[in-house]
Coordinates of C-alpha atoms in Angstrom, one line a residue:
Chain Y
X1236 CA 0.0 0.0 0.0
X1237 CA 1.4 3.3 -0.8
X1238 CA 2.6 5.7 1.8
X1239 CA 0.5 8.6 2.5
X1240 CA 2.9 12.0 2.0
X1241 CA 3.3 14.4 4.4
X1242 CA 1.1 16.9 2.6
X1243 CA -2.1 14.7 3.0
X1244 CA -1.7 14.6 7.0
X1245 CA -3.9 17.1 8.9
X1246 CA -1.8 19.4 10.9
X1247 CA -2.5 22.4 13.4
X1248 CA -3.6 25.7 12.6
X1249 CA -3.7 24.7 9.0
X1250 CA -6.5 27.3 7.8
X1251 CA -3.6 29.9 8.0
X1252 CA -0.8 27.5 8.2
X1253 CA 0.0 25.1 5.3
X1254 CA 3.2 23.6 6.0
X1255 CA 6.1 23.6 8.2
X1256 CA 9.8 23.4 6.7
X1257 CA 13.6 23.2 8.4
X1258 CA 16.1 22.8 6.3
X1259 CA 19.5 22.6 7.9
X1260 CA 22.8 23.7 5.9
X1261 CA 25.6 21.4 6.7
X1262 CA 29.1 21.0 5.0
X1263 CA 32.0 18.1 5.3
X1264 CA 35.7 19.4 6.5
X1265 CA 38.3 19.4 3.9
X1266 CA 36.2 19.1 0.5
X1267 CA 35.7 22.5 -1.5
X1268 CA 32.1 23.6 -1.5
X1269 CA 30.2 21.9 -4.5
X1270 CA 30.4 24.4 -7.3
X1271 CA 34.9 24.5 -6.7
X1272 CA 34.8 20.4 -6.9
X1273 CA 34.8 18.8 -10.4
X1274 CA 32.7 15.9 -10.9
X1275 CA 34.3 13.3 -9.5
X1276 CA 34.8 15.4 -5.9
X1277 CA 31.1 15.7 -5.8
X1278 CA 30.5 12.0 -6.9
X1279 CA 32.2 10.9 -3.8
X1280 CA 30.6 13.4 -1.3
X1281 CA 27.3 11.9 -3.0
X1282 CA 28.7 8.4 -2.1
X1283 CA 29.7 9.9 1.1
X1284 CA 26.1 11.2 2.2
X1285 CA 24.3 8.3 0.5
X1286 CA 26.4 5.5 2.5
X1287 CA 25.5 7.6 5.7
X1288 CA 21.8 7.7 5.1
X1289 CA 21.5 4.5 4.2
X1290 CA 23.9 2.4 6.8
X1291 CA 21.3 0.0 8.3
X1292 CA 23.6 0.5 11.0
X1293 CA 22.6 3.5 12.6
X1294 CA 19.3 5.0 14.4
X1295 CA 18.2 6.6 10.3
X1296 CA 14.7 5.1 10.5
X1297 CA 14.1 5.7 7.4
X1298 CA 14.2 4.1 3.5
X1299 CA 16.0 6.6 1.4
X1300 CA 15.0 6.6 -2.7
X1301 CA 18.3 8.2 -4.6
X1302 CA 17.5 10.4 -7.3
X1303 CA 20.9 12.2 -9.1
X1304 CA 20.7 15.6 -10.9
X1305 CA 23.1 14.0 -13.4
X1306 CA 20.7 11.8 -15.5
X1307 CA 17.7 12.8 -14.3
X1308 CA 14.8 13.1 -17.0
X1309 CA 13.4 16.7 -17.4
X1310 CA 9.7 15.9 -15.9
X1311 CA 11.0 14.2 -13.0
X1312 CA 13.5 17.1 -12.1
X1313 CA 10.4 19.8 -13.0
X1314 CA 8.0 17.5 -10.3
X1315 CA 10.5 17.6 -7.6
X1316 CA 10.7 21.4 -8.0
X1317 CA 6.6 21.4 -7.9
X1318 CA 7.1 18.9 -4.5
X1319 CA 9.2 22.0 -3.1
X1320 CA 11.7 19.2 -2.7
X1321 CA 14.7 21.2 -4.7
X1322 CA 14.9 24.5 -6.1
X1323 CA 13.4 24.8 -9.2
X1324 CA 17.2 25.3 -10.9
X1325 CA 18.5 22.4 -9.0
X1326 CA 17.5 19.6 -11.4
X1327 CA 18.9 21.5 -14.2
X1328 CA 22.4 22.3 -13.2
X1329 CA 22.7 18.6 -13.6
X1330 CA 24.9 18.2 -10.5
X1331 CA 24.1 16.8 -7.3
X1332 CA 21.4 14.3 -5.8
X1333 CA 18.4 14.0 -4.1
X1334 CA 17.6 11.2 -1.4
X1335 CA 14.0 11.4 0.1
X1336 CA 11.8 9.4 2.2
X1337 CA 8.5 7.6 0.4
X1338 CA 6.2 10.5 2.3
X1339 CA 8.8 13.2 1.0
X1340 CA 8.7 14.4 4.6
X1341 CA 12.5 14.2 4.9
X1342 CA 15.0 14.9 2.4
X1343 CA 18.6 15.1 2.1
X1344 CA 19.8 17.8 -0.6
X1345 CA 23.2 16.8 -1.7
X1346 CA 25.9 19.4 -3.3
X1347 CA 23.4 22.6 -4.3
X1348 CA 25.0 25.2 -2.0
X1349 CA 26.7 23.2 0.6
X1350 CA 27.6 19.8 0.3
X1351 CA 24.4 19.1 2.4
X1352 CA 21.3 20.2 3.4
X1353 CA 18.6 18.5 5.7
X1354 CA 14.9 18.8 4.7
X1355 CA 11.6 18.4 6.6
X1356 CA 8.4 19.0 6.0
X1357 CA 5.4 18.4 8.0
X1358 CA 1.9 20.0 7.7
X1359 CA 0.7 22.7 9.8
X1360 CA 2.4 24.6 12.1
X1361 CA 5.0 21.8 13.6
X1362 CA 8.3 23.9 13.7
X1363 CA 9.1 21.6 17.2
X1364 CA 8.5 18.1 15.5
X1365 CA 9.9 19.4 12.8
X1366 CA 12.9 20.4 14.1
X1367 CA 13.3 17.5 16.1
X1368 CA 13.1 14.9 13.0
X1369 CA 16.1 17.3 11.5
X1370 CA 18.1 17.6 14.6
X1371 CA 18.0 13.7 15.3
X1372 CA 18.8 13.3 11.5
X1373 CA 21.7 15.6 11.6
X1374 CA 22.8 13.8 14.6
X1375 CA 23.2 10.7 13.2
X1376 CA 24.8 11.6 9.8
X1377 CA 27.5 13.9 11.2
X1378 CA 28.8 10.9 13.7
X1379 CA 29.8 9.2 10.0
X1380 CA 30.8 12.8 8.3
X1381 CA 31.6 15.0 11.1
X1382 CA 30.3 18.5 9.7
X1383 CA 32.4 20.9 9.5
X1384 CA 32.0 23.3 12.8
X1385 CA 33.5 26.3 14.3
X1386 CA 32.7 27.1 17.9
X1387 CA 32.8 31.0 17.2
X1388 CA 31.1 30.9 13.9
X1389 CA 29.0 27.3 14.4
X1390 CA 28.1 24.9 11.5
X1391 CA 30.3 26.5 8.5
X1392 CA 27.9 27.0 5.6
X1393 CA 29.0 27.9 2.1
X1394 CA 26.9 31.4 2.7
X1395 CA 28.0 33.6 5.8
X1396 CA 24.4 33.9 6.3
X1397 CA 23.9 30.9 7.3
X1398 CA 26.8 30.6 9.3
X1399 CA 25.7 29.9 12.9
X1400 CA 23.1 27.2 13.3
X1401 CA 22.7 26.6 9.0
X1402 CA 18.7 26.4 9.9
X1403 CA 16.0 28.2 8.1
X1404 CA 12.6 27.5 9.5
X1405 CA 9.9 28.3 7.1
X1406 CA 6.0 28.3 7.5
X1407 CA 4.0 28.2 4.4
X1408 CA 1.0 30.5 5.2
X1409 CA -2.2 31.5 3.5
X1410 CA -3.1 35.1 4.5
X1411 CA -6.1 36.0 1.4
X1412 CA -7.4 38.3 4.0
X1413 CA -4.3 40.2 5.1
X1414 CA -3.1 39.7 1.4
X1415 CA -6.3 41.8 0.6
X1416 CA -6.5 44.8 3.0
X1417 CA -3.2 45.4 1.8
X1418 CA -1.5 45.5 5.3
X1419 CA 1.3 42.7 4.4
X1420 CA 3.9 45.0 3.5
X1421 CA 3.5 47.3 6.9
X1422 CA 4.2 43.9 8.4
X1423 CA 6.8 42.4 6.2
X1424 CA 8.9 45.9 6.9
X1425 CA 7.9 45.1 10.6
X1426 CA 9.4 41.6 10.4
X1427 CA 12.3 42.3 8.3
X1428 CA 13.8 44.3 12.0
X1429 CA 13.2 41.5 13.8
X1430 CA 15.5 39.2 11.6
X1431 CA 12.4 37.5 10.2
X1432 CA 11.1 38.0 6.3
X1433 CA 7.8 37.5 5.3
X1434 CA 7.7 37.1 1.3
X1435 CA 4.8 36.2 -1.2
X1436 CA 5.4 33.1 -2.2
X1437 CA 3.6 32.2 -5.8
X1438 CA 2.3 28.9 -6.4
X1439 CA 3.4 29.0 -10.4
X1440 CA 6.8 30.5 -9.9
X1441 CA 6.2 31.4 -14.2
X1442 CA 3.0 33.4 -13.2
X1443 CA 3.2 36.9 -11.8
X1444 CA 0.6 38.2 -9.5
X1445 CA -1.6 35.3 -9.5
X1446 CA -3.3 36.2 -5.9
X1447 CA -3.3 33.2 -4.2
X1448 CA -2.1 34.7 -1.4
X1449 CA 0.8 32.3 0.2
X1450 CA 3.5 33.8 1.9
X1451 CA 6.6 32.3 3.5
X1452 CA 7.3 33.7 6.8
X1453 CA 11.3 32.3 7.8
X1454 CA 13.7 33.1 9.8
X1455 CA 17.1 35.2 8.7
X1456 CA 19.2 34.8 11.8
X1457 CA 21.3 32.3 12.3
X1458 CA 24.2 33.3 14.7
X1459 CA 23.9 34.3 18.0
X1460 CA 21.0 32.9 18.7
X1461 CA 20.3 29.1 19.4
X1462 CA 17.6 27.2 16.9
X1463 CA 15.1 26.9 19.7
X1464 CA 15.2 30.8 20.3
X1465 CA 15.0 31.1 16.8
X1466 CA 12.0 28.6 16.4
X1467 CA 10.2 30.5 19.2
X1468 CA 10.6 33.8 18.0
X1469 CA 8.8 32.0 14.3
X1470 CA 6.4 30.9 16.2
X1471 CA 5.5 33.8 18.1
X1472 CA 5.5 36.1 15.4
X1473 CA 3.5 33.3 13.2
X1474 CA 1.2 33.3 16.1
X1475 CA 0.4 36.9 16.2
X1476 CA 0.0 37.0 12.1
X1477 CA -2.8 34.2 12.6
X1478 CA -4.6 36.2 14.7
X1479 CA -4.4 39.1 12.4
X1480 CA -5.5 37.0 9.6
X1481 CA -8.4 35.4 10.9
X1482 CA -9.4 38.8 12.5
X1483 CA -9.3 40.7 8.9
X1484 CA -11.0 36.9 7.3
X1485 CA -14.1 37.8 9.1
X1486 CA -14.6 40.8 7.8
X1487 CA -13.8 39.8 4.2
X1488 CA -16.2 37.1 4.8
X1489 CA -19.1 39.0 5.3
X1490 CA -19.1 40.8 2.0
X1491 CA -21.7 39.1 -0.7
X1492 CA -19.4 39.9 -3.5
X1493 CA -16.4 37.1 -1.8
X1494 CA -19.1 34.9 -0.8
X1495 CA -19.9 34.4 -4.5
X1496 CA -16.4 34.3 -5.7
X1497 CA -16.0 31.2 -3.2
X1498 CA -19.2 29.5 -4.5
X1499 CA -18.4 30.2 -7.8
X1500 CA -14.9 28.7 -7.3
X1501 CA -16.4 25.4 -5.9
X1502 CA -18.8 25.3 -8.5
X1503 CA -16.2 25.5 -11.4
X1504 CA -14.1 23.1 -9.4
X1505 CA -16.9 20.5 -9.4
X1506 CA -17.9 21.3 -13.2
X1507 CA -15.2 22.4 -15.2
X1508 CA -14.1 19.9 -17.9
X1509 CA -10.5 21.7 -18.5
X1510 CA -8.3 23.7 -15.8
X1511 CA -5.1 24.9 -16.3
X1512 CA -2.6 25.0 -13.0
X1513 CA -3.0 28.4 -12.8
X1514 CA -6.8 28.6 -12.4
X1515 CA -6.8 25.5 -10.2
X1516 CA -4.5 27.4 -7.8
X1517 CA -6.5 30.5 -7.6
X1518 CA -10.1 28.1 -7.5
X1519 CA -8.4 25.4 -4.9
X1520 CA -7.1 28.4 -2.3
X1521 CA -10.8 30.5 -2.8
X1522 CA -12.4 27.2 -1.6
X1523 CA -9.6 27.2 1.3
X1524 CA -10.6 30.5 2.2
X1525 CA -14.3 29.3 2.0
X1526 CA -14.5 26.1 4.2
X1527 CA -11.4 28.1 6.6
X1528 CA -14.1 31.2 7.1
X1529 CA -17.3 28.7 7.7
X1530 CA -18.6 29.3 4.6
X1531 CA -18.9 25.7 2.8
X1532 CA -18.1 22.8 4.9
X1533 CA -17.3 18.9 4.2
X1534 CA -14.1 19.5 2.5
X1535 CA -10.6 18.7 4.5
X1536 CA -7.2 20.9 3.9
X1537 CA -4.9 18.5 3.4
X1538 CA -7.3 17.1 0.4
X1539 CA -7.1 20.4 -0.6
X1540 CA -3.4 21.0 -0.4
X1541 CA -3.1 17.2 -1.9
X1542 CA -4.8 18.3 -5.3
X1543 CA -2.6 21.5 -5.1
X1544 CA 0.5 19.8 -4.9
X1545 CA -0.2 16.6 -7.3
X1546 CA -2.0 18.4 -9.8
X1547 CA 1.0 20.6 -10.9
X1548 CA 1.8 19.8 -14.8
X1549 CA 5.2 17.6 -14.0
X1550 CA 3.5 16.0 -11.2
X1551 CA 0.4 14.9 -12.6
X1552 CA 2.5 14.0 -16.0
X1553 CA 4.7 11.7 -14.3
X1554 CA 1.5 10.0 -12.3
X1555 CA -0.4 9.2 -15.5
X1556 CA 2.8 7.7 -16.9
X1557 CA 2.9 8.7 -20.6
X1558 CA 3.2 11.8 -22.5
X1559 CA 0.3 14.4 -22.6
X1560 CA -0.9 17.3 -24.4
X1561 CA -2.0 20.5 -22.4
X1562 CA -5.3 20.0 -23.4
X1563 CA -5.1 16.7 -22.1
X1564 CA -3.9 17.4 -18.7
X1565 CA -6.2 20.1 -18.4
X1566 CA -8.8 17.6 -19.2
X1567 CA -7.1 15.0 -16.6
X1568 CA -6.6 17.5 -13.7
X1569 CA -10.5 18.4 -14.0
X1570 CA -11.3 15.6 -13.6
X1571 CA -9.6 14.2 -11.2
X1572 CA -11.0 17.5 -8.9
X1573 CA -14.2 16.5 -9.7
X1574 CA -13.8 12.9 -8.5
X1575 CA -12.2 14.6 -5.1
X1576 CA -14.8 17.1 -4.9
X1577 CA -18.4 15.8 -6.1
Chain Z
X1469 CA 68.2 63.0 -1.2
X1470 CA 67.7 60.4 -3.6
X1471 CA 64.4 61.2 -6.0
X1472 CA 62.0 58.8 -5.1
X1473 CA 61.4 56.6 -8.9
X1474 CA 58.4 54.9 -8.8
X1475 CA 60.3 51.6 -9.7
X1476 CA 62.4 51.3 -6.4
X1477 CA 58.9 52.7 -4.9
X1478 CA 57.8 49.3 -6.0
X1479 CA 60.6 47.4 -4.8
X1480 CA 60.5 48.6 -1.4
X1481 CA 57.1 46.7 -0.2
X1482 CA 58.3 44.6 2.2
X1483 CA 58.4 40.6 0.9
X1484 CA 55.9 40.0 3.7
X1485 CA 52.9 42.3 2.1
X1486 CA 52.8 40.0 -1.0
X1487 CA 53.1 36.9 0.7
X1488 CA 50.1 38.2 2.2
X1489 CA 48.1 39.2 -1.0
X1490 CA 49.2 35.8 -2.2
X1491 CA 47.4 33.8 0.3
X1492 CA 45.1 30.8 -1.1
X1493 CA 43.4 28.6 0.8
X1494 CA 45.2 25.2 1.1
X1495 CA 41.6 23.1 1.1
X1496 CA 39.8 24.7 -2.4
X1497 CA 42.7 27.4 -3.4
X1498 CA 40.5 30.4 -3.1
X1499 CA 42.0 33.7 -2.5
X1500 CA 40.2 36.2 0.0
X1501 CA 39.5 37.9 -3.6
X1502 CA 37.1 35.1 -4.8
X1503 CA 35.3 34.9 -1.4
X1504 CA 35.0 38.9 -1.4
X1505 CA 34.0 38.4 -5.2
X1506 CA 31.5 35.7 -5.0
X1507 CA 30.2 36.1 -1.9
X1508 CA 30.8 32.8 -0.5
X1509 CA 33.8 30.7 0.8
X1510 CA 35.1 28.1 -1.2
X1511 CA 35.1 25.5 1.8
X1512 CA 34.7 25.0 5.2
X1513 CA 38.3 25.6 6.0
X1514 CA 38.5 29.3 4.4
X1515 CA 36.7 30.2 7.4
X1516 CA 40.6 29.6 9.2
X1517 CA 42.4 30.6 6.4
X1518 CA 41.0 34.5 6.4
X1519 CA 39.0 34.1 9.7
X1520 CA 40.7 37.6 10.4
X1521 CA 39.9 39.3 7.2
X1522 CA 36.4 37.5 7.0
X1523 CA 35.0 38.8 10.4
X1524 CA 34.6 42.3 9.5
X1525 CA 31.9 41.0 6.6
X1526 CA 30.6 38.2 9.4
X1527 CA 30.2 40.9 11.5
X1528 CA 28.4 43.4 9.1
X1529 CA 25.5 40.4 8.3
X1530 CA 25.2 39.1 11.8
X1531 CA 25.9 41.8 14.0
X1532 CA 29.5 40.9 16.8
X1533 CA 27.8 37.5 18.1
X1534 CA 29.4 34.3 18.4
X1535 CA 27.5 30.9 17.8
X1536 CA 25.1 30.0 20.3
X1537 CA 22.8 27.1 18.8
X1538 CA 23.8 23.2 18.6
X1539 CA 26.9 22.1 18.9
X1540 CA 27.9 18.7 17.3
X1541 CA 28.1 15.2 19.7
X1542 CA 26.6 17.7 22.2
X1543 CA 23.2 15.7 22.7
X1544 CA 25.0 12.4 22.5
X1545 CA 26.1 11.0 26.0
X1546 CA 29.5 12.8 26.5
X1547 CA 32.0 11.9 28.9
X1548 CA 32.7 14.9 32.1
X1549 CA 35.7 16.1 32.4
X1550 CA 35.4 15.7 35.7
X1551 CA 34.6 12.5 36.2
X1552 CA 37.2 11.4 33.5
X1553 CA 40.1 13.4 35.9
X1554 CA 38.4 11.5 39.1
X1555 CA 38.5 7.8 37.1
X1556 CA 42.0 8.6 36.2
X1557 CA 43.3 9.4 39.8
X1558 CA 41.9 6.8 41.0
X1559 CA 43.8 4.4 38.3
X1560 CA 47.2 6.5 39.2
X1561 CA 47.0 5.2 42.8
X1562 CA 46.1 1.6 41.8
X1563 CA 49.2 1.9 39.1
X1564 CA 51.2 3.2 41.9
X1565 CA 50.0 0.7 44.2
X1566 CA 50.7 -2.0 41.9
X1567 CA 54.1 -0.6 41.4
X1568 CA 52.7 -0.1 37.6
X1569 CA 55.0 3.0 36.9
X1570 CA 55.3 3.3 33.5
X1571 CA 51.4 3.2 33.6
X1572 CA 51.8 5.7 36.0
X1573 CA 54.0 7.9 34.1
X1574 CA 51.3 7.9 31.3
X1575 CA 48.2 8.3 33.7
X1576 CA 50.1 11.1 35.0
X1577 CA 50.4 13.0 31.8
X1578 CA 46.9 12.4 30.9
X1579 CA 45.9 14.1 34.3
X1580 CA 47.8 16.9 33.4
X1581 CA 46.7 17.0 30.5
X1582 CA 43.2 17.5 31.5
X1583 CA 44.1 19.8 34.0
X1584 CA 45.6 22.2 31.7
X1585 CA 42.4 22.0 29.6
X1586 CA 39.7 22.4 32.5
X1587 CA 42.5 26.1 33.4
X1588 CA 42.3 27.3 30.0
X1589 CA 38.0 27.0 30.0
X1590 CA 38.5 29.2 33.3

């Protein structure tokens, strides 16, 4: 039976809260950082990372699938990009490697920046469970690689910004409402002194402006201040924007004019016969918005955030398994929402 | 008064001054140049080769702080210093005891040893 991903879990506080990443920036002593190593250097800190992940050995827990940049097919490097898995310019720099867990919830990111980077996701607000799956990760790989580490200037990341602990904590959120009143950038400016940053982040990275509202609130300080101080001054913060969002959602959701754009957008959802990945994302987060404000019901998030995150072109490409035209995935992805939704 | 030529001007940097400019770091052969210039280090152990040259810019993103987050083998079991220095003392006796001396000899270093390490952390 296949695993369920991380992304179809229910989590906490997900009407405003989608997902929870850490991602933890590691290197290994005496090897130059991936892009000053030829081939073959980063071939064996692959080898390296891989045999540490995947010693039956040690505490890991967990069944690692390998997938290197090198030969890796163009859809399959554009699906792990939709997944949020690797950058989107990862896959084609043809270097490097990918090891992930069957629920994608941990990942191992192996010579993009640094010669490592630890990856969790879990839905909802989770930065504590988060953190603790990364921490206990990088526990055990760095007794077989010993990361390189400073005691003045900590974990010794290709980027002086990340010198320090190498953690960026990131929540996922969906703020339509605060997105709408137009207060985010107040806010963001706001943040920004407090060593946090709050940036929109768009769902098609190729589309401009699409207004589905996600932001990514993450920390920016890494030195001086110890990943739990840094994880409770996310949470606080993320805390205080929730409130602020659901505050301003009550307003919006009195208005009859966005009470008929979110029946609209269910009713398209359940009838269209073609959508294309940008209309989906702008239907799929008005219905959020909707059942998150009270006004449909009988629909969970994370089926939501499922159809969001499978129905991207690459994704739902490699999941038919052959080739398709646009029209046909458009035709695929509507139905497949209607079977979820009807 | 000699007239200063800008040739011998040249000549005159002390030998020391170029070694200096010169400097490439033994691990990935970046010079402080390419990290200044790409905005990165080349490896982990450029951080020792220009620590002094790289903590102005350290200092201008983080602010003067030193590391205060996890430290690595911290949250495994860890042996005390202490009680290392008490098992060890009490294995100098026995060796001395036991007329074990060149034991002895060796314990005794080790004690020192870890003495000289716990005066340096005061």
């Amino acid at each position: 039976m296949p695993m369920n991903k991380w992304y179809e879990q229910g989590g906490e506080q997900e009407d405003v809260v989608i997902s929870t990443r850490i991602r933890l920036a590691r290197s290994l002593p005496g090897y130059p950082y991936p892009q000053r190593m030829n081939a073959a250097g980063r071939r064996q800190i692959e080898q390296m990372v891989f045999e540490a992940a995947t010693d039956e050995n040690t505490a890991v827990g967990h069944q690692f699938a390998y997938q290197s940049m090198e030969e890796i097919a163009r859809m399959e490097g554009l699906s792990l990009a939709e997944r949020r898995l690797v950058r989107p310019d990862f896959p084609a720099s043809r270097q490097g490697g990918l090891l992930f867990t069957q629920d994608e919830a941990v990942s191992l990111v192996v010579n993009d920046e640094d010669h490592l980077r630890i990856q969790v996701f879990h839905a909802g607000l989770d930065l504590e469970n988060a953190y603790a799956e990364a921490d206990r990760m990088d526990t055990i790989l760095d007794k077989a690689l010993h990361f390189a580490f400073d005691t003045k200037l900590g974990y010794l990341t290709q980027d002086p910004q990340n010198l320090g602990t190498g953690m960026r904590a990131s929540l996922l959120l969906h703020l339509p409402a605060l997105h709408e009143n137009g207060s985010l950038g107040r806010i963001a400016a706001g943040l920004a002194k407090l060593g946090l940053s709050l940036e929109e982040e768009p769902f098609d990275t190729e589309q401009e402006s699409e207004g589905t509202a996600r932001y990514l609130l993450s920390n920016r300080l890494t030195l001086g201040l110890s990943e739990e101080d840094a994880l409770r001054n996310l949470k606080s913060i993320a805390q205080q924007l929730l409130v602020q969002e659901r505050t301003a959602r009550l307003t919006l959701a009195e208005k009859l004019e966005v009470q008929d754009a979110v029946s609209r957008a269910l009713g398209v959802l359940q009838n269209a016969r073609m959508i294309s990945n940008q209309e989906m994302a702008s239907l799929l987060y008005s219905v959020r918005f909707g059942v998150a404000t009270g006004l449909l019901s009988g629909v969970a998030y994370e089926k939501l955030d499922a159809l969001l995150m499978e129905l991207q072109p690459a994704t739902l490409t490699l999941a038919c398994g052959r080739r398709l035209t646009q029209s046909q995935r458009e035709s695929l992805r509507a139905e497949i929402i209607h079977r979820v939704l009807v | 008064m000699a007239p200063i030529h800008p040739e011998s001007g040249r000549k005159s940097v002390p030998a020391h001054v170029r070694v200096v400019v010169d400097i490439h770091c033994p691990v990935c052969g970046a010079s402080f140049d390419d990290i200044v210039r790409g905005g990165h280090a080349g490896c982990a152990e450029c951080y020792h080769t220009f620590y002094e040259r790289l903590a102005p810019m350290i200092q201008r993103i983080h602010g003067e702080v030193v590391h205060c987050g996890k430290v690595p083998g911290a949250n495994l079991p860890q042996p005390r210093q202490g009680s290392q220095l008490m098992v060890k003392r009490r294995a100098l006796r026995e060796a001395i005891n036991t007329q074990n001396f060149e034991y002895a000899a060796a314990l005794r270093d080790q004690i020192k040893a870890l003495e000289g390490g716990e005066d340096a952390d005061e």
